[in-house]
Amino acid sequence: MTTTMDRTASAGHSAKSPLIEKLNVFTAFGLGIILAVVFYVLAAKLIPEDTDAMLIHTKHDQIILLAMIGWFIGFMVGIGALIGPFRWLLGKDLSHDENMFYAGKDLGTKRYFRYTTDHKVVGIQYLVTTMIIFGVGGILAMLIRTNLGNPEGGWIHPQAYNAIVGIHGIIMIVGTIIMITGPFGNFVMPIMIGARDMAFPRLNALSFWLIVAAIPPILSSFFLGGIMTGWTAYEPLASESPAGMDGYIMFICIFAISTMVAGANITATVVRMRARGMTWNRTPIFIYGVVASVALALPAFPVFFLSQIMSAFDRAMGTTFYNPAGGGSGWLYENLFWLMGHPEVYVILLPAIGALMEMAPVFTRRPLFSFNVAVMGIAGICGLSALVWAHHMYMSGWAPLLNGPFMLTTELISIPTGMLFLVLVGTLWRGRLWLTVPMASIYALLWNFMIGGITGIYLSDVPADGALHGTMFVTAHFHYTLMGAGLTGAVASLSYWFPKMTGRMLDRRLSWVSFWMVQIGFNVAFIGMFLVGLAGQPRRVESYNAMFNRGNMVTTAGAYVIMTGMLILLFAVVDSWRNGIKASDNPWFAKTLEWSVPTPVPLENFATLPVVTTDAYGYGKAKS
Amino acid sequence: MSQETTHAHHEHPDVVGSRNRLGVILIIVADVAMALSILFVYFYLKGQNVNNMWLPTATEEVPATVPVSSMGAFYIAIISAFGMLLNGYALKGAKAKNQSQLTLGAMIAFAMSVIGLVYQIQQMNSAPFTMRMGAYASCYYLIAGLNALHLALTAFISLGNWNRARLGLYKTDHWHVAIIQVWWIWMTVSAALGAFALSFT
Amino acid sequence: MSQTQTQDKAPWWKRKDVKETATLWVILSVLIGGLAGEVIARSMGAPASETMENTIRMMKIFTWVSAPVAGLVGAIALKSLMQKRHYGDTPPAESDHEIANSPKASAVWIVTSGLLCLFALVFGMIVMQEDAKSLQAPNAIHVNVTGQQWLWNFDYPDNAGVRSHDLYLPVDRPVIFNVSAKDVKHSFWIVQMGVKVDANPGYITQTAVTPNKIGVFDVRCAELCGLLHAYMQSQVHVVSQADYDAWIKSQGGRA
């Protein structure tokens, strides 16, 4: 992404430069930290001490939460997120030049460090952020696996261990949620539908910078006693956790706002801004995957947001939403959490599968098999996923009579999932396979997602769940779906769209090495985990009976192989980005619109907007 | 797959308007999910009545929690409804190019949102219980808090609307006012939903 | 898949690649069903109750039912991989055929997966009903289970005052557990008997099981409950009725 700069450094070159040109990531961090400190000091001084008569001590949590709110406000003001709304309020809408400045016109690399509205810049920002998030989550995963290398656990204190497990969980969930809709949904999607930018470019920048604002709170929770609840943050355990829990709460609240903003933005873009002639039948399947994902997240994440707001109130204001002593209920939390939690799984999966379905025709040189079935499958998953949340709660005892109905809806979801399998194998059948990393990823997805899916059938069954719920079996199952299927799709997307995003090819040899190491390591690690789960090892334990030792050793060994493979991929990405082979505009000879624009993609993408006359899958010799 | 057409940099206001309208509706969808979850919280905790602490009876230190009448919450909904009607009046003025009707409607709508906000805060301050006193009290403050948050947002939006109407920015197109009308409708509905929930104690 | 696109006029099921795929399908299905079913049964260990026996049997059957699906996907994928591969920087020639759709194949696929779903559901429901029978048993023993950080308390309400940290149960008699928690959520799980229910503060939940083997089995907490969750373990001693009566007496109850 290098562009010629004829007017470098327009920011801050004179005292008269307007406010919007002064704000960037540094002012954001500066103001955020200042306000956090100010809020902290003021809160510590002004809030009355807890009295002994109070059953729940709240002052400490109030101070921490206020400091984090101070950080949040300071950061968003400092990055310039509020300029747009206030200019609207004052009736001084941004001029064309100002909008162009916001879009990063002629700013060179500086535009990556400010509130830039160009969707391609946001896409790159998301890509780098996602990689950082995976890096942090991966380090935590390696700490967990290393600690579990021997039965005694041992060298990590249980409190630190629980914090590591919880933060690994939540940060990876967030990473996987944004890993495709963030980088590729932002960079590729608007070009793919023939649009000049997203529907709401400023909201696009907002959704990205909200994620940046959310990360310091969750990382700070390591220094505030950690969280001891796992990523689910079940109540009432969360209420008795140390102040690290406040970091978790803040993280989720900010992230939920980001998801909502991104969801509204992406959905509106696809619904309203497709090129002329791009009917729903001609819209690429990847677009369906992305829209289904964000449209599912849109109503799901506010529920999560609310559940965390209530957690915060319980901790800091002494309310009793979840505290049984005051009429609260842990089941309430579980319901709210899983009302978000299950759709969220498909929020992660759908874009990954959509991306691989997009690549399947390109690398088999034949049309996508049964486009309509693919759309039906995605829609079916979306619809059903809102009705299955309580299968996470079969064993909670909240409503034994509802176990049957939820078993029904959960098993029904295997029908639309099966449709996606049909589309993929139907496309492979008698195609000419161009063996590239994306092609191999389709095979990896079929393998991993098949295992993840079938183990899901056991778990969806109430009696089997009686044996398996809360064991490592569940952990292995969702790693197979989220990592084996989801992350595989994301890595495939990276190597598929890397030429368009960076102008260079991802190193072929290294990405093959990485592919095989990650896939083999992954299967070794998590099949080992399945076995200890079946044998009865609970989740989230820092020590276990000696009988599980062998399986855990296998898993730990597999995890180190994954880590090596991921580091190789990281090296390949950095190296190829800087000095890889220059890519042509359409290295895969694909037919979707994003390959029709020059690389690097110019600002506003299309000099003249395209008109679409066919779908994007017109491969194959004869025309029927 | 494609052919190229001629340049089309400047979009028609109606195109921009319909896109923005969809965006706002989608954000409202998210807010609806949250408001409905709040109703779920209210009725779930009421139905469970864990340890009989939905409405705690009097102990030596703490008096019993007495639920407040839901009329206060309905008044908020009525104030919102007035705001909605006035914004609709302003919208009609904008469509008819009647500048004074537009400004007047937008101004009083803004006043309504401020009145509603002040009244809601006053209600929260004068409730006969604190939020620590049982599940009902917690839920009451949750619903009231959602109203207050909505009203604060409404105040910001309708202030901008009034200001922009005053400055004559709606002379050529009026989709801003139309979208704000969508928000006012949801504001009214959500206030009414909260009041509805509070009428079950 | 239901149409022939090449010149040969033979019906689709007589084509060479279809036949090979079918063979591959059968082999893979048998392999998957047999191997996975066996691994599952062995890993889960010796069951100590009928509930667990049912569960293991059911998981084996589910494995056999899903094996053909996995086998078919695997067969098609493998066959495609074996046929025409291409490496290099430029794409291969366009594919020979361009079937973009096959309503018949899709319909068969969807109906079949629907039937398999229905089977899994009905089967699961039946087993669920069977497992729930112990809850209604008239001769059942009641045990009140209370989880707290980080140990289990077992009270025997039929013998007021008897409380233990290890669970003692007579063999072949239904037991009903009334489960609750003092502080945070725990999950009461008897590993080898395949029963589990969460212990929630403020609520009492129930589960029931009939142990059918004498021996010592594991109780573990299956819900993260804070610092020492990993160590929240206990044991179930399943003994003969006579030994059980003796134990109750030794704890101060009337047998």
XYZ file of C-alpha atoms in Angstrom, chain B residues 2-187:
186
model
C -18.924 -5.889 -15.989
C -19.017 -2.890 -18.218
C -18.252 0.627 -17.173
C -20.708 3.462 -17.077
C -20.310 7.177 -16.915
C -19.222 9.104 -13.895
C -21.649 9.423 -11.023
C -19.833 11.191 -8.193
C -22.661 13.289 -6.882
C -25.476 11.247 -5.520
C -29.059 12.376 -5.352
C -30.147 13.427 -1.830
C -32.867 10.776 -1.880
C -30.255 8.061 -2.404
C -28.188 9.389 0.481
C -31.327 9.761 2.563
C -32.549 6.234 2.052
C -29.122 4.851 2.862
C -28.920 6.854 6.080
C -32.429 5.864 6.977
C -31.546 2.200 6.656
C -28.444 2.724 8.787
C -30.422 4.380 11.558
C -33.075 1.683 11.425
C -30.382 -0.975 11.779
C -28.920 0.777 14.798
C -32.405 0.966 16.235
C -32.727 -2.784 15.669
C -29.750 -3.227 17.964
C -31.333 -0.919 20.518
C -34.613 -2.832 20.271
C -32.726 -6.025 21.099
C -31.361 -4.339 24.199
C -34.697 -2.908 25.286
C -36.405 -6.262 24.850
C -33.649 -7.901 26.885
C -34.344 -5.433 29.654
C -37.977 -6.495 29.622
C -36.782 -10.092 29.748
C -34.624 -9.281 32.766
C -37.566 -7.646 34.506
C -40.042 -10.441 33.942
C -37.514 -13.212 34.511
C -36.422 -11.896 37.892
C -40.014 -11.181 38.828
C -41.033 -14.704 37.864
C -38.109 -16.349 39.685
C -38.425 -14.244 42.824
C -35.236 -15.835 44.185
C -35.210 -16.028 48.000
C -38.400 -13.924 47.945
C -36.257 -10.887 47.277
C -38.093 -9.417 44.298
C -39.792 -7.094 46.764
C -38.029 -7.624 50.106
C -40.178 -7.378 53.214
C -39.143 -5.082 56.040
C -36.216 -6.044 58.240
C -34.925 -4.317 61.348
C -32.654 -1.956 59.450
C -34.308 -1.694 56.057
C -37.969 -0.915 55.379
C -39.877 -3.019 52.889
C -39.501 -2.071 49.237
C -42.704 -0.491 48.010
C -43.053 -0.429 44.239
C -43.722 2.938 42.669
C -46.688 3.567 40.450
C -45.947 3.049 36.778
C -47.731 6.341 36.003
C -44.446 8.224 36.160
C -43.034 6.013 33.432
C -46.172 6.471 31.356
C -45.805 10.250 31.683
C -42.334 9.898 30.164
C -43.846 7.971 27.282
C -46.482 10.672 26.843
C -43.849 13.398 26.807
C -41.969 11.416 24.182
C -45.140 11.046 22.168
C -45.573 14.835 22.211
C -42.005 15.236 21.044
C -42.674 12.767 18.264
C -45.786 14.640 17.160
C -43.955 17.956 17.164
C -41.100 16.556 15.157
C -43.708 15.216 12.740
C -45.161 18.722 12.572
C -41.676 20.040 11.778
C -41.256 17.380 9.107
C -44.491 18.444 7.487
C -43.248 22.015 7.525
C -40.001 20.957 5.885
C -41.869 19.093 3.172
C -44.095 22.118 2.561
C -41.035 24.418 2.582
C -42.559 26.226 5.556
C -39.465 27.419 7.401
C -41.219 28.807 10.465
C -43.280 25.639 11.018
C -40.105 23.578 10.712
C -38.156 25.666 13.212
C -41.006 25.877 15.697
C -41.698 22.139 15.630
C -38.026 21.264 15.975
C -37.587 23.698 18.856
C -40.511 22.420 20.892
C -39.507 18.832 20.182
C -36.108 19.655 21.652
C -37.798 21.217 24.667
C -39.836 18.041 25.106
C -36.742 15.888 25.188
C -35.182 18.126 27.846
C -38.361 18.139 29.906
C -38.533 14.372 29.646
C -34.908 13.998 30.692
C -35.257 16.282 33.698
C -38.469 14.592 34.760
C -36.915 11.141 34.440
C -33.927 12.126 36.572
C -36.235 13.667 39.138
C -38.214 10.421 39.279
C -35.059 8.416 39.833
C -34.011 10.721 42.649
C -37.344 10.615 44.386
C -37.964 6.865 44.244
C -38.690 5.503 47.743
C -35.919 2.911 47.512
C -32.315 2.639 46.454
C -31.060 0.294 43.780
C -29.572 -1.951 46.439
C -32.973 -2.919 47.807
C -33.907 -6.080 45.969
C -34.379 -7.179 42.403
C -37.378 -4.956 41.678
C -35.469 -1.854 42.721
C -32.516 -2.859 40.539
C -34.802 -3.420 37.561
C -36.640 -0.139 38.155
C -33.385 1.766 37.914
C -32.395 -0.209 34.838
C -35.546 0.776 32.979
C -35.352 4.352 34.187
C -31.689 4.451 33.227
C -32.446 3.269 29.711
C -35.066 6.012 29.408
C -32.640 8.629 30.675
C -29.973 7.470 28.234
C -32.435 7.537 25.358
C -33.678 10.963 26.330
C -30.170 12.355 26.585
C -29.453 11.066 23.094
C -32.751 12.480 21.885
C -31.875 15.846 23.394
C -28.595 15.898 21.481
C -30.255 14.892 18.225
C -33.198 17.227 18.509
C -30.956 20.127 19.524
C -28.951 19.590 16.356
C -32.145 19.275 14.398
C -33.481 22.551 15.734
C -30.179 24.296 15.104
C -29.993 23.011 11.558
C -33.605 23.943 10.908
C -32.903 27.422 12.268
C -29.877 27.797 9.989
C -31.983 26.842 7.005
C -30.007 23.728 6.119
C -33.144 21.777 5.265
C -34.142 23.954 2.342
C -33.201 21.472 -0.355
C -33.738 18.153 1.339
C -35.379 17.049 4.547
C -34.304 13.474 5.047
C -32.538 14.359 8.320
C -35.855 15.329 9.862
C -37.502 12.198 8.510
C -34.835 9.997 10.052
C -35.072 11.808 13.360
C -38.771 11.055 13.228
C -37.908 7.329 13.084
C -35.816 7.755 16.204
C -38.622 9.668 18.006
C -41.050 6.862 17.238
C -38.714 4.304 18.749
C -38.034 6.582 21.732
